[in-house]
CSV table of C-alpha atoms in Angstrom, one decimal:
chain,number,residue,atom,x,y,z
Y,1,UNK,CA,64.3,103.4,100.0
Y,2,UNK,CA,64.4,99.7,101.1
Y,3,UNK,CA,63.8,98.9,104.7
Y,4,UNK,CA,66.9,97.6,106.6
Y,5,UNK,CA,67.2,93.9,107.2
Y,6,UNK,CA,66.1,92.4,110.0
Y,7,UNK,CA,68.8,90.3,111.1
Y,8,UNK,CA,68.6,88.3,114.2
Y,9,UNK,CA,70.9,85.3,114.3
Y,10,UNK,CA,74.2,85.0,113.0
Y,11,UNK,CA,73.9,81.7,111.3
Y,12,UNK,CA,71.6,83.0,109.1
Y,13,UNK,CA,73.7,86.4,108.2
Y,14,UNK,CA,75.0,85.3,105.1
Y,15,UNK,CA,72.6,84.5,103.2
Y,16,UNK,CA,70.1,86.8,104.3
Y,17,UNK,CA,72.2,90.0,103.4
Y,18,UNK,CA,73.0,88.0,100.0
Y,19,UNK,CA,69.8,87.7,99.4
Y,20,UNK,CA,68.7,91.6,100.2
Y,21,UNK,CA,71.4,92.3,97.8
Y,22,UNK,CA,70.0,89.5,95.0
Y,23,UNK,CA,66.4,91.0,95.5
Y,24,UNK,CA,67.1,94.2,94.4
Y,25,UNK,CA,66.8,96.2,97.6
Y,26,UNK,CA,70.1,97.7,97.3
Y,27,UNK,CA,69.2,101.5,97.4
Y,28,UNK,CA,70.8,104.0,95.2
Y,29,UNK,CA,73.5,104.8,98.4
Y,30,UNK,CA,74.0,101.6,99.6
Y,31,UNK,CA,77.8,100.9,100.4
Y,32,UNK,CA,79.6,97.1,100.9
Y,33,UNK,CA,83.0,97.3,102.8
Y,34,UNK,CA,85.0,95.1,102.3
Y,35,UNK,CA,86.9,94.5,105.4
Y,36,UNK,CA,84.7,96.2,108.1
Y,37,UNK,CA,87.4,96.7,110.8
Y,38,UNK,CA,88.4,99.4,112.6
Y,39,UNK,CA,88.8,101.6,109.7
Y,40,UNK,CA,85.7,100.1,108.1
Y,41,UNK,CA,83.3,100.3,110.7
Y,42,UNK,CA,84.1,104.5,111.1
Y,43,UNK,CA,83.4,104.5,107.2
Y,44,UNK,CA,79.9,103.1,107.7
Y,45,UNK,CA,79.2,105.2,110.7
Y,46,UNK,CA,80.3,108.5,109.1
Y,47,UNK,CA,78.1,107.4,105.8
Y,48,UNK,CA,75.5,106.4,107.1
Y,49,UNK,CA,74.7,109.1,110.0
Y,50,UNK,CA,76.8,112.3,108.4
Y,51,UNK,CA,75.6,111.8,104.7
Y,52,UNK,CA,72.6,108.8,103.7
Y,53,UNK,CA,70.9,108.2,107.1
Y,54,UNK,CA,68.6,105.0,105.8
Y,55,UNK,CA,70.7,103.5,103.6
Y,56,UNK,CA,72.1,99.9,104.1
Y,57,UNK,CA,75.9,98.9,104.9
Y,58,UNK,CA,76.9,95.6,103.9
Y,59,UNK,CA,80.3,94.2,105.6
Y,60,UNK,CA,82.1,91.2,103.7
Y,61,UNK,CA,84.5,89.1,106.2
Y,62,UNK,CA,86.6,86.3,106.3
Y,63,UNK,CA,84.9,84.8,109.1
Y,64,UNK,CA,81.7,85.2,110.8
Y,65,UNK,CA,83.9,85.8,114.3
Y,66,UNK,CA,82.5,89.6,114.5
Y,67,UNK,CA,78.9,89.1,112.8
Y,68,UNK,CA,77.0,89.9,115.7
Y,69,UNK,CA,79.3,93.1,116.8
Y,70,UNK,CA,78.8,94.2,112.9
Y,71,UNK,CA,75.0,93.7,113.0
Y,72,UNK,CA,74.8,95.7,116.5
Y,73,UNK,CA,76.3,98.1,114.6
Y,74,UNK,CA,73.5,98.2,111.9
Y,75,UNK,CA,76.5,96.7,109.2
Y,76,UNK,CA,74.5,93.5,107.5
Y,77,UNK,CA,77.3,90.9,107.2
Y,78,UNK,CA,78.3,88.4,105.0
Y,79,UNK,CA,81.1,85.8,104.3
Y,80,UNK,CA,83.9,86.2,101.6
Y,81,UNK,CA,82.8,84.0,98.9
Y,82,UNK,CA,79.4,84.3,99.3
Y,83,UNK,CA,78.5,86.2,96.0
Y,84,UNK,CA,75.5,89.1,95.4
Y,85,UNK,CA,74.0,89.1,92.0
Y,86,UNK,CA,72.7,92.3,92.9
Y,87,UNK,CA,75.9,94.9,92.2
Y,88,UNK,CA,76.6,98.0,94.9
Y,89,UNK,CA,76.7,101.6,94.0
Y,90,UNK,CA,79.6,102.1,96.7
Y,91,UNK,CA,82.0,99.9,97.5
Y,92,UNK,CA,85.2,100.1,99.7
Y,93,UNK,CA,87.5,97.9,100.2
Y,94,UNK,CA,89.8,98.2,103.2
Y,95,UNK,CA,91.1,94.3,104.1
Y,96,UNK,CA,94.5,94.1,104.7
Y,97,UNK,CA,97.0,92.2,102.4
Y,98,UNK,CA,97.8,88.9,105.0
Y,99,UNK,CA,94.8,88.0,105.2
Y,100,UNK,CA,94.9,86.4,101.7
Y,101,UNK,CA,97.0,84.9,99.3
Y,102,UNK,CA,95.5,86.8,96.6
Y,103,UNK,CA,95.7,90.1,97.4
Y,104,UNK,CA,94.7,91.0,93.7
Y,105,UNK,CA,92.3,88.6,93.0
Y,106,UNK,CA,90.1,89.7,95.5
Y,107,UNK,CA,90.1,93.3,94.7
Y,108,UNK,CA,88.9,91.7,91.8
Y,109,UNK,CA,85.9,90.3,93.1
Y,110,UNK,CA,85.3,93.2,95.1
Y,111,UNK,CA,85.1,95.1,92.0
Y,112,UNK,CA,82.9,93.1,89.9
Y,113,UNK,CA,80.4,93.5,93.5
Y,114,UNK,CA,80.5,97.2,92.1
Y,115,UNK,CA,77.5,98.7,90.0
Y,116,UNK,CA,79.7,101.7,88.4
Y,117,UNK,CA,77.3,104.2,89.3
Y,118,UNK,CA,79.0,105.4,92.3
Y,119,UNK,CA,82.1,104.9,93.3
Y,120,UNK,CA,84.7,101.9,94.5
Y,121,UNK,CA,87.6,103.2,96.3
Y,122,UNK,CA,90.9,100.7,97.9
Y,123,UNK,CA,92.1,101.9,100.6
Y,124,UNK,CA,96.0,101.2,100.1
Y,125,UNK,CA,99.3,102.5,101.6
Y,126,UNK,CA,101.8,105.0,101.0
Y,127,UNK,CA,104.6,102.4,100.4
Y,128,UNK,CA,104.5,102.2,97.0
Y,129,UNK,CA,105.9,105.6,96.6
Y,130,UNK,CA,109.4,105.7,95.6
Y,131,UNK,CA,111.4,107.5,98.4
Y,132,UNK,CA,113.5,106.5,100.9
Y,133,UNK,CA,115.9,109.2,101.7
Y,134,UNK,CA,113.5,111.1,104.4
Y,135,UNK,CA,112.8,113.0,101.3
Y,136,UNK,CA,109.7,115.0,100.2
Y,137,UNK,CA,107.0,113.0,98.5
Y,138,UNK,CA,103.1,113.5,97.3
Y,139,UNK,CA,100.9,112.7,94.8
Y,140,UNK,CA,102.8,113.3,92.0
Y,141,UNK,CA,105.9,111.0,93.3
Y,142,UNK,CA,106.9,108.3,90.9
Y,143,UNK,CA,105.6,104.9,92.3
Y,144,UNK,CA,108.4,101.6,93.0
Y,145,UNK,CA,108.7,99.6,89.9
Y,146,UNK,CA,107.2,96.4,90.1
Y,147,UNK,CA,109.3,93.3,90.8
Y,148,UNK,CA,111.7,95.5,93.6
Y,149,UNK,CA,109.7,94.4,97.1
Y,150,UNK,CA,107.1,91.6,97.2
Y,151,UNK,CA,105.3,94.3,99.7
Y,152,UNK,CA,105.0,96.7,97.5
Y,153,UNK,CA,104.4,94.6,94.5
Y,154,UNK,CA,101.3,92.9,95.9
Y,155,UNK,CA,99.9,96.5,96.9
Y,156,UNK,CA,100.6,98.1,93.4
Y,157,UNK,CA,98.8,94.8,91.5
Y,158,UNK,CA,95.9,95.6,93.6
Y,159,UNK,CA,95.7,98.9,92.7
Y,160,UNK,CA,96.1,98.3,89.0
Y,161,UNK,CA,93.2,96.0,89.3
Y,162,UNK,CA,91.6,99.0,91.4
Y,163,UNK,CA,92.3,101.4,88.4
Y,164,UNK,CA,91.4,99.2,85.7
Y,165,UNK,CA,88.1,98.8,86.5
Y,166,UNK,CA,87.4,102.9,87.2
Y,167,UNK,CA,88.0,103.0,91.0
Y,168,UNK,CA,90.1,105.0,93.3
Y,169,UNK,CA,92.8,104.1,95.5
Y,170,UNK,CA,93.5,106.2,98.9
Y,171,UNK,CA,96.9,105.5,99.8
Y,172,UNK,CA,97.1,105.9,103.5
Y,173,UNK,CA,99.9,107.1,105.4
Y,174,UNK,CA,100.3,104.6,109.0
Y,175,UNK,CA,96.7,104.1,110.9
Y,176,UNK,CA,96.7,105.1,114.5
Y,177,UNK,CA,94.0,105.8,117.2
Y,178,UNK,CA,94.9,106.0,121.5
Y,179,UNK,CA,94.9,102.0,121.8
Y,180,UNK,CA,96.2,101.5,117.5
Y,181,UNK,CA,99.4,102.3,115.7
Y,182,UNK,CA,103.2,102.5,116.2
Y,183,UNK,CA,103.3,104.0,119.1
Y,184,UNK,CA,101.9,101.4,121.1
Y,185,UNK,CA,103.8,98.9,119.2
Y,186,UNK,CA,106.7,100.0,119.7
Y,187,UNK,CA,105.9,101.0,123.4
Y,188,UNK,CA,104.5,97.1,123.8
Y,189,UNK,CA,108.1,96.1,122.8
Y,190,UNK,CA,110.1,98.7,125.0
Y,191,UNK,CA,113.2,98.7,122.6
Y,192,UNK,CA,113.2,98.6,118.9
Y,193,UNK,CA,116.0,97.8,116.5
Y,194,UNK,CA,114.8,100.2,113.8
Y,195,UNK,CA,116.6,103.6,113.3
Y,196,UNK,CA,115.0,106.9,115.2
Y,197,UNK,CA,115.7,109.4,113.0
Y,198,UNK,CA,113.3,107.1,109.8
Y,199,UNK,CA,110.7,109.9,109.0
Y,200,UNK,CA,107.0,108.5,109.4
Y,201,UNK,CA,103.6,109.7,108.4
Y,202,UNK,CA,99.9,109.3,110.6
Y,203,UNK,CA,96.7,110.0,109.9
Y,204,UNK,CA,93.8,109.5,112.7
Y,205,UNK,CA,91.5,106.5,111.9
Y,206,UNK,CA,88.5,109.3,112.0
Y,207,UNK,CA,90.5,111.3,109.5
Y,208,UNK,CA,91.3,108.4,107.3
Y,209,UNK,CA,87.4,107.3,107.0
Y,210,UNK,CA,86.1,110.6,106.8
Y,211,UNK,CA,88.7,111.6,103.8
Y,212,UNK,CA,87.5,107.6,102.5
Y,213,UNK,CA,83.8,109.1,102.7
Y,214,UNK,CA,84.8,112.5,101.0
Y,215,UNK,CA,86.1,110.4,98.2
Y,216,UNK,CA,82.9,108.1,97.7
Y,217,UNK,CA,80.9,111.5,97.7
Y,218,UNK,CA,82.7,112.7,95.0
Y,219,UNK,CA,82.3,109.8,92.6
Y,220,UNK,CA,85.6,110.5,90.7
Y,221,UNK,CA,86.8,107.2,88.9
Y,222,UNK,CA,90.6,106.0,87.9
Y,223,UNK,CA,92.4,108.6,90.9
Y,224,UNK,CA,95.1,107.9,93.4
Y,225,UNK,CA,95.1,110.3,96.4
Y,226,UNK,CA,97.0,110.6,99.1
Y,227,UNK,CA,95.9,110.7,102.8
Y,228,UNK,CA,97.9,112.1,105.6
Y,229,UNK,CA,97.9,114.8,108.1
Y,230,UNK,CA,101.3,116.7,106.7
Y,231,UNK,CA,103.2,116.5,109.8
Y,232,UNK,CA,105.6,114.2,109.4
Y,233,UNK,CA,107.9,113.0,112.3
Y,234,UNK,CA,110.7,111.0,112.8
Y,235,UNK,CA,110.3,107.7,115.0
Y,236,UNK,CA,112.0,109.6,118.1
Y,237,UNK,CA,109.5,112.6,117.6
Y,238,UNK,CA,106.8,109.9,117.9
Y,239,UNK,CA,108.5,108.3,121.2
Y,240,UNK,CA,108.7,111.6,122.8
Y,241,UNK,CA,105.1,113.1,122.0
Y,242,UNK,CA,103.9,109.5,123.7
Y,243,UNK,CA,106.3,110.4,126.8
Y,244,UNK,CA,105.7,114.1,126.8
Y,245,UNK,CA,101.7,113.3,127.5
Y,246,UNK,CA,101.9,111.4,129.9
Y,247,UNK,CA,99.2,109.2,128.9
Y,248,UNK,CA,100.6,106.1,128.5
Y,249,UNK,CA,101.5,103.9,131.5
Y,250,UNK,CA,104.5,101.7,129.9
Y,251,UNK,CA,107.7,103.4,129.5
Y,252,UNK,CA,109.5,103.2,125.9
Y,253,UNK,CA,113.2,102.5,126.3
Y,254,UNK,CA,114.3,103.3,122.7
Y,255,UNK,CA,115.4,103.0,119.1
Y,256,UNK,CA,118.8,100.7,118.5
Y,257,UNK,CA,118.7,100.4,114.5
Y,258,UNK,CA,121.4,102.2,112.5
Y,259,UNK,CA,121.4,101.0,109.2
Y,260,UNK,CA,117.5,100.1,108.0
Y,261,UNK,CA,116.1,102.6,105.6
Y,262,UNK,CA,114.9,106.4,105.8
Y,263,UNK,CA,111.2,107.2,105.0
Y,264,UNK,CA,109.9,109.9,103.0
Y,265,UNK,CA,108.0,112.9,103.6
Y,266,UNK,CA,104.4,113.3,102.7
Y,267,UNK,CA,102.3,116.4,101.3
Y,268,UNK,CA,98.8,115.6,100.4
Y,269,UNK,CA,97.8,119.3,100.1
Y,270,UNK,CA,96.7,118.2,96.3
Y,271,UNK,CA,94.2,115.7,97.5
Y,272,UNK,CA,92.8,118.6,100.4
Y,273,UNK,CA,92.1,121.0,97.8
Y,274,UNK,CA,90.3,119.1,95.1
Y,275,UNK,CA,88.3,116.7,97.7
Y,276,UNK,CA,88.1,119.6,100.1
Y,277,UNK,CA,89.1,117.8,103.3
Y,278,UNK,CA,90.5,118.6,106.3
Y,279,UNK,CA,91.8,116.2,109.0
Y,280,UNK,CA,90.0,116.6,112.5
Y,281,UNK,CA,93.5,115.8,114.0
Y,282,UNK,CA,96.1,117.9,112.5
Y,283,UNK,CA,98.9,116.1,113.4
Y,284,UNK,CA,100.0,113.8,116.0
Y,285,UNK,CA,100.6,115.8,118.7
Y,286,UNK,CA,97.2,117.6,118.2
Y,287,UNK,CA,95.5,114.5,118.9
Y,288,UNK,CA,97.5,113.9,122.0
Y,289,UNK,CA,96.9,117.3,123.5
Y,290,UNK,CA,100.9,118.3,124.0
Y,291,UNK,CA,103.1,120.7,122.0
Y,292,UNK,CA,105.3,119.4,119.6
């Protein structure tokens, strides 16, 4: 196994994790992330200390603003654009869409970073599936033609891209930790003109990377699963969970909308079985400690 880098400055980041990469000390289960945020950063954790202790993460960013947090963090960082002629065995990409005005085009290039021993999974959302009514929805739910939503659209090119060259795609249902999600969005704006009874799904940032990490493990190629923690709740449900636990110092005054669009229920029991996953937080209200 390769030694870690030794990585001191951040000027020099960049090219010295390039170069590791060009030398041919990437190690048989090395992983890049593309995007090494929140989500990114529990990935590399959870793969490095539960699974491949010794193996090197690589973090690809748009800016060197968080180099030196990534390398305290044992993550080797390098810039977007800055291109590795040495190809990973794992690569995941979880960079969100407005942070580019190619959305496809760099899944692209985050592909061809991929060896195709391993895996490559893109982490996506649960928007492209085609339900609206509050209805129920999983992995076998019809996706949103392309051409209806430019949100969508740029999501389901990106998967296609994903697809085409033997990946995965995790389509996430909404993101949320204590400080992270709807919840404090909406409790940061005190009254929302969206509708209350619009069904929503969550799934735990630690859920969502560990359910990424099951996935890698697996080494499956050309899948979409789905991750969630199948409790679905309304945007009222969600308000009064947050009020009900008392946890939260700023007071949420409440939903005005009437006429936006419903949401959809999702069931990702397929996923559970064949990855064999379970979400630490089973819903919600598990993670906040009240009853729901």
């Amino acid at each position: 196994m390769a030694k870690p880098l030794q990585l001191n400055a951040s000027s020099t980041i960049a090219n010295e994790a390039v170069e590791a990469a060009s030398s041919g000390l990437v190690g048989e289960y090395d992983l890049l992330i593309v995007g090494p945020g929140v989500l990114g950063r529990l990935v590399a954790e959870k793969w490095r200390e539960q699974e491949h202790p010794g193996c090197q993460v690589f973090g690809q960013t748009v800016s060197t603003d968080h180099h030196d947090e990534l390398i305290k963090m044992g993550i080797n960082p390098s810039l977007k654009g800055t291109t590795a002629t040495h190809r990973f065995p794992y690569v995941i990409f979880c960079a969100p869409p407005y942070q580019t005005s190619d959305y496809p085009g760099d899944v692209r290039v985050a592909a061809l970073n991929w060896n195709g021993e391993g895996s490559f999974l893109f982490t996506s959302s649960s928007a492209p599936y085609d339900c609206n009514d509050n209805g129920p929805c999983d992995e076998d739910t019809p996706a949103v033609p392309i051409g209806r939503s430019p949100r969508t659209d740029v999501l389901l090119k990106a998967e296609n891209v994903v697809l085409e060259f033997g990946g995965c795609v995790l389509r996430l249902a909404g993101l949320y930790k204590a400080d992270r999600g709807a919840h404090v969005y909406w409790l940061e704006k005190g009254t929302v003109e969206a509708r209350p009874d619009h069904i929503l799904n969550l799934i735990h940032y630690e859920d969502a990377a560990s359910l990424s990490v099951a996935i890698l493990k697996k080494n499956f190629h050309g899948r979409i699963f789905l991750g969630c923690d199948n409790h679905p709740l309304s945007r009222q449900e969600v308000m009064d969970l947050v009020a009900k636990s008392g946890k939260f110092s700023k007071k949420f005054e409440g939903f005005t909308g009437t006429s936006d669009p419903l949401g959809k229920r999702l069931n990702n029991l397929k996923t559970r079985e064949e990855i064999g996953w379970k979400p630490k937080y089973s819903s919600f209200s598990d993670f906040l400690g009240v009853s729901e």
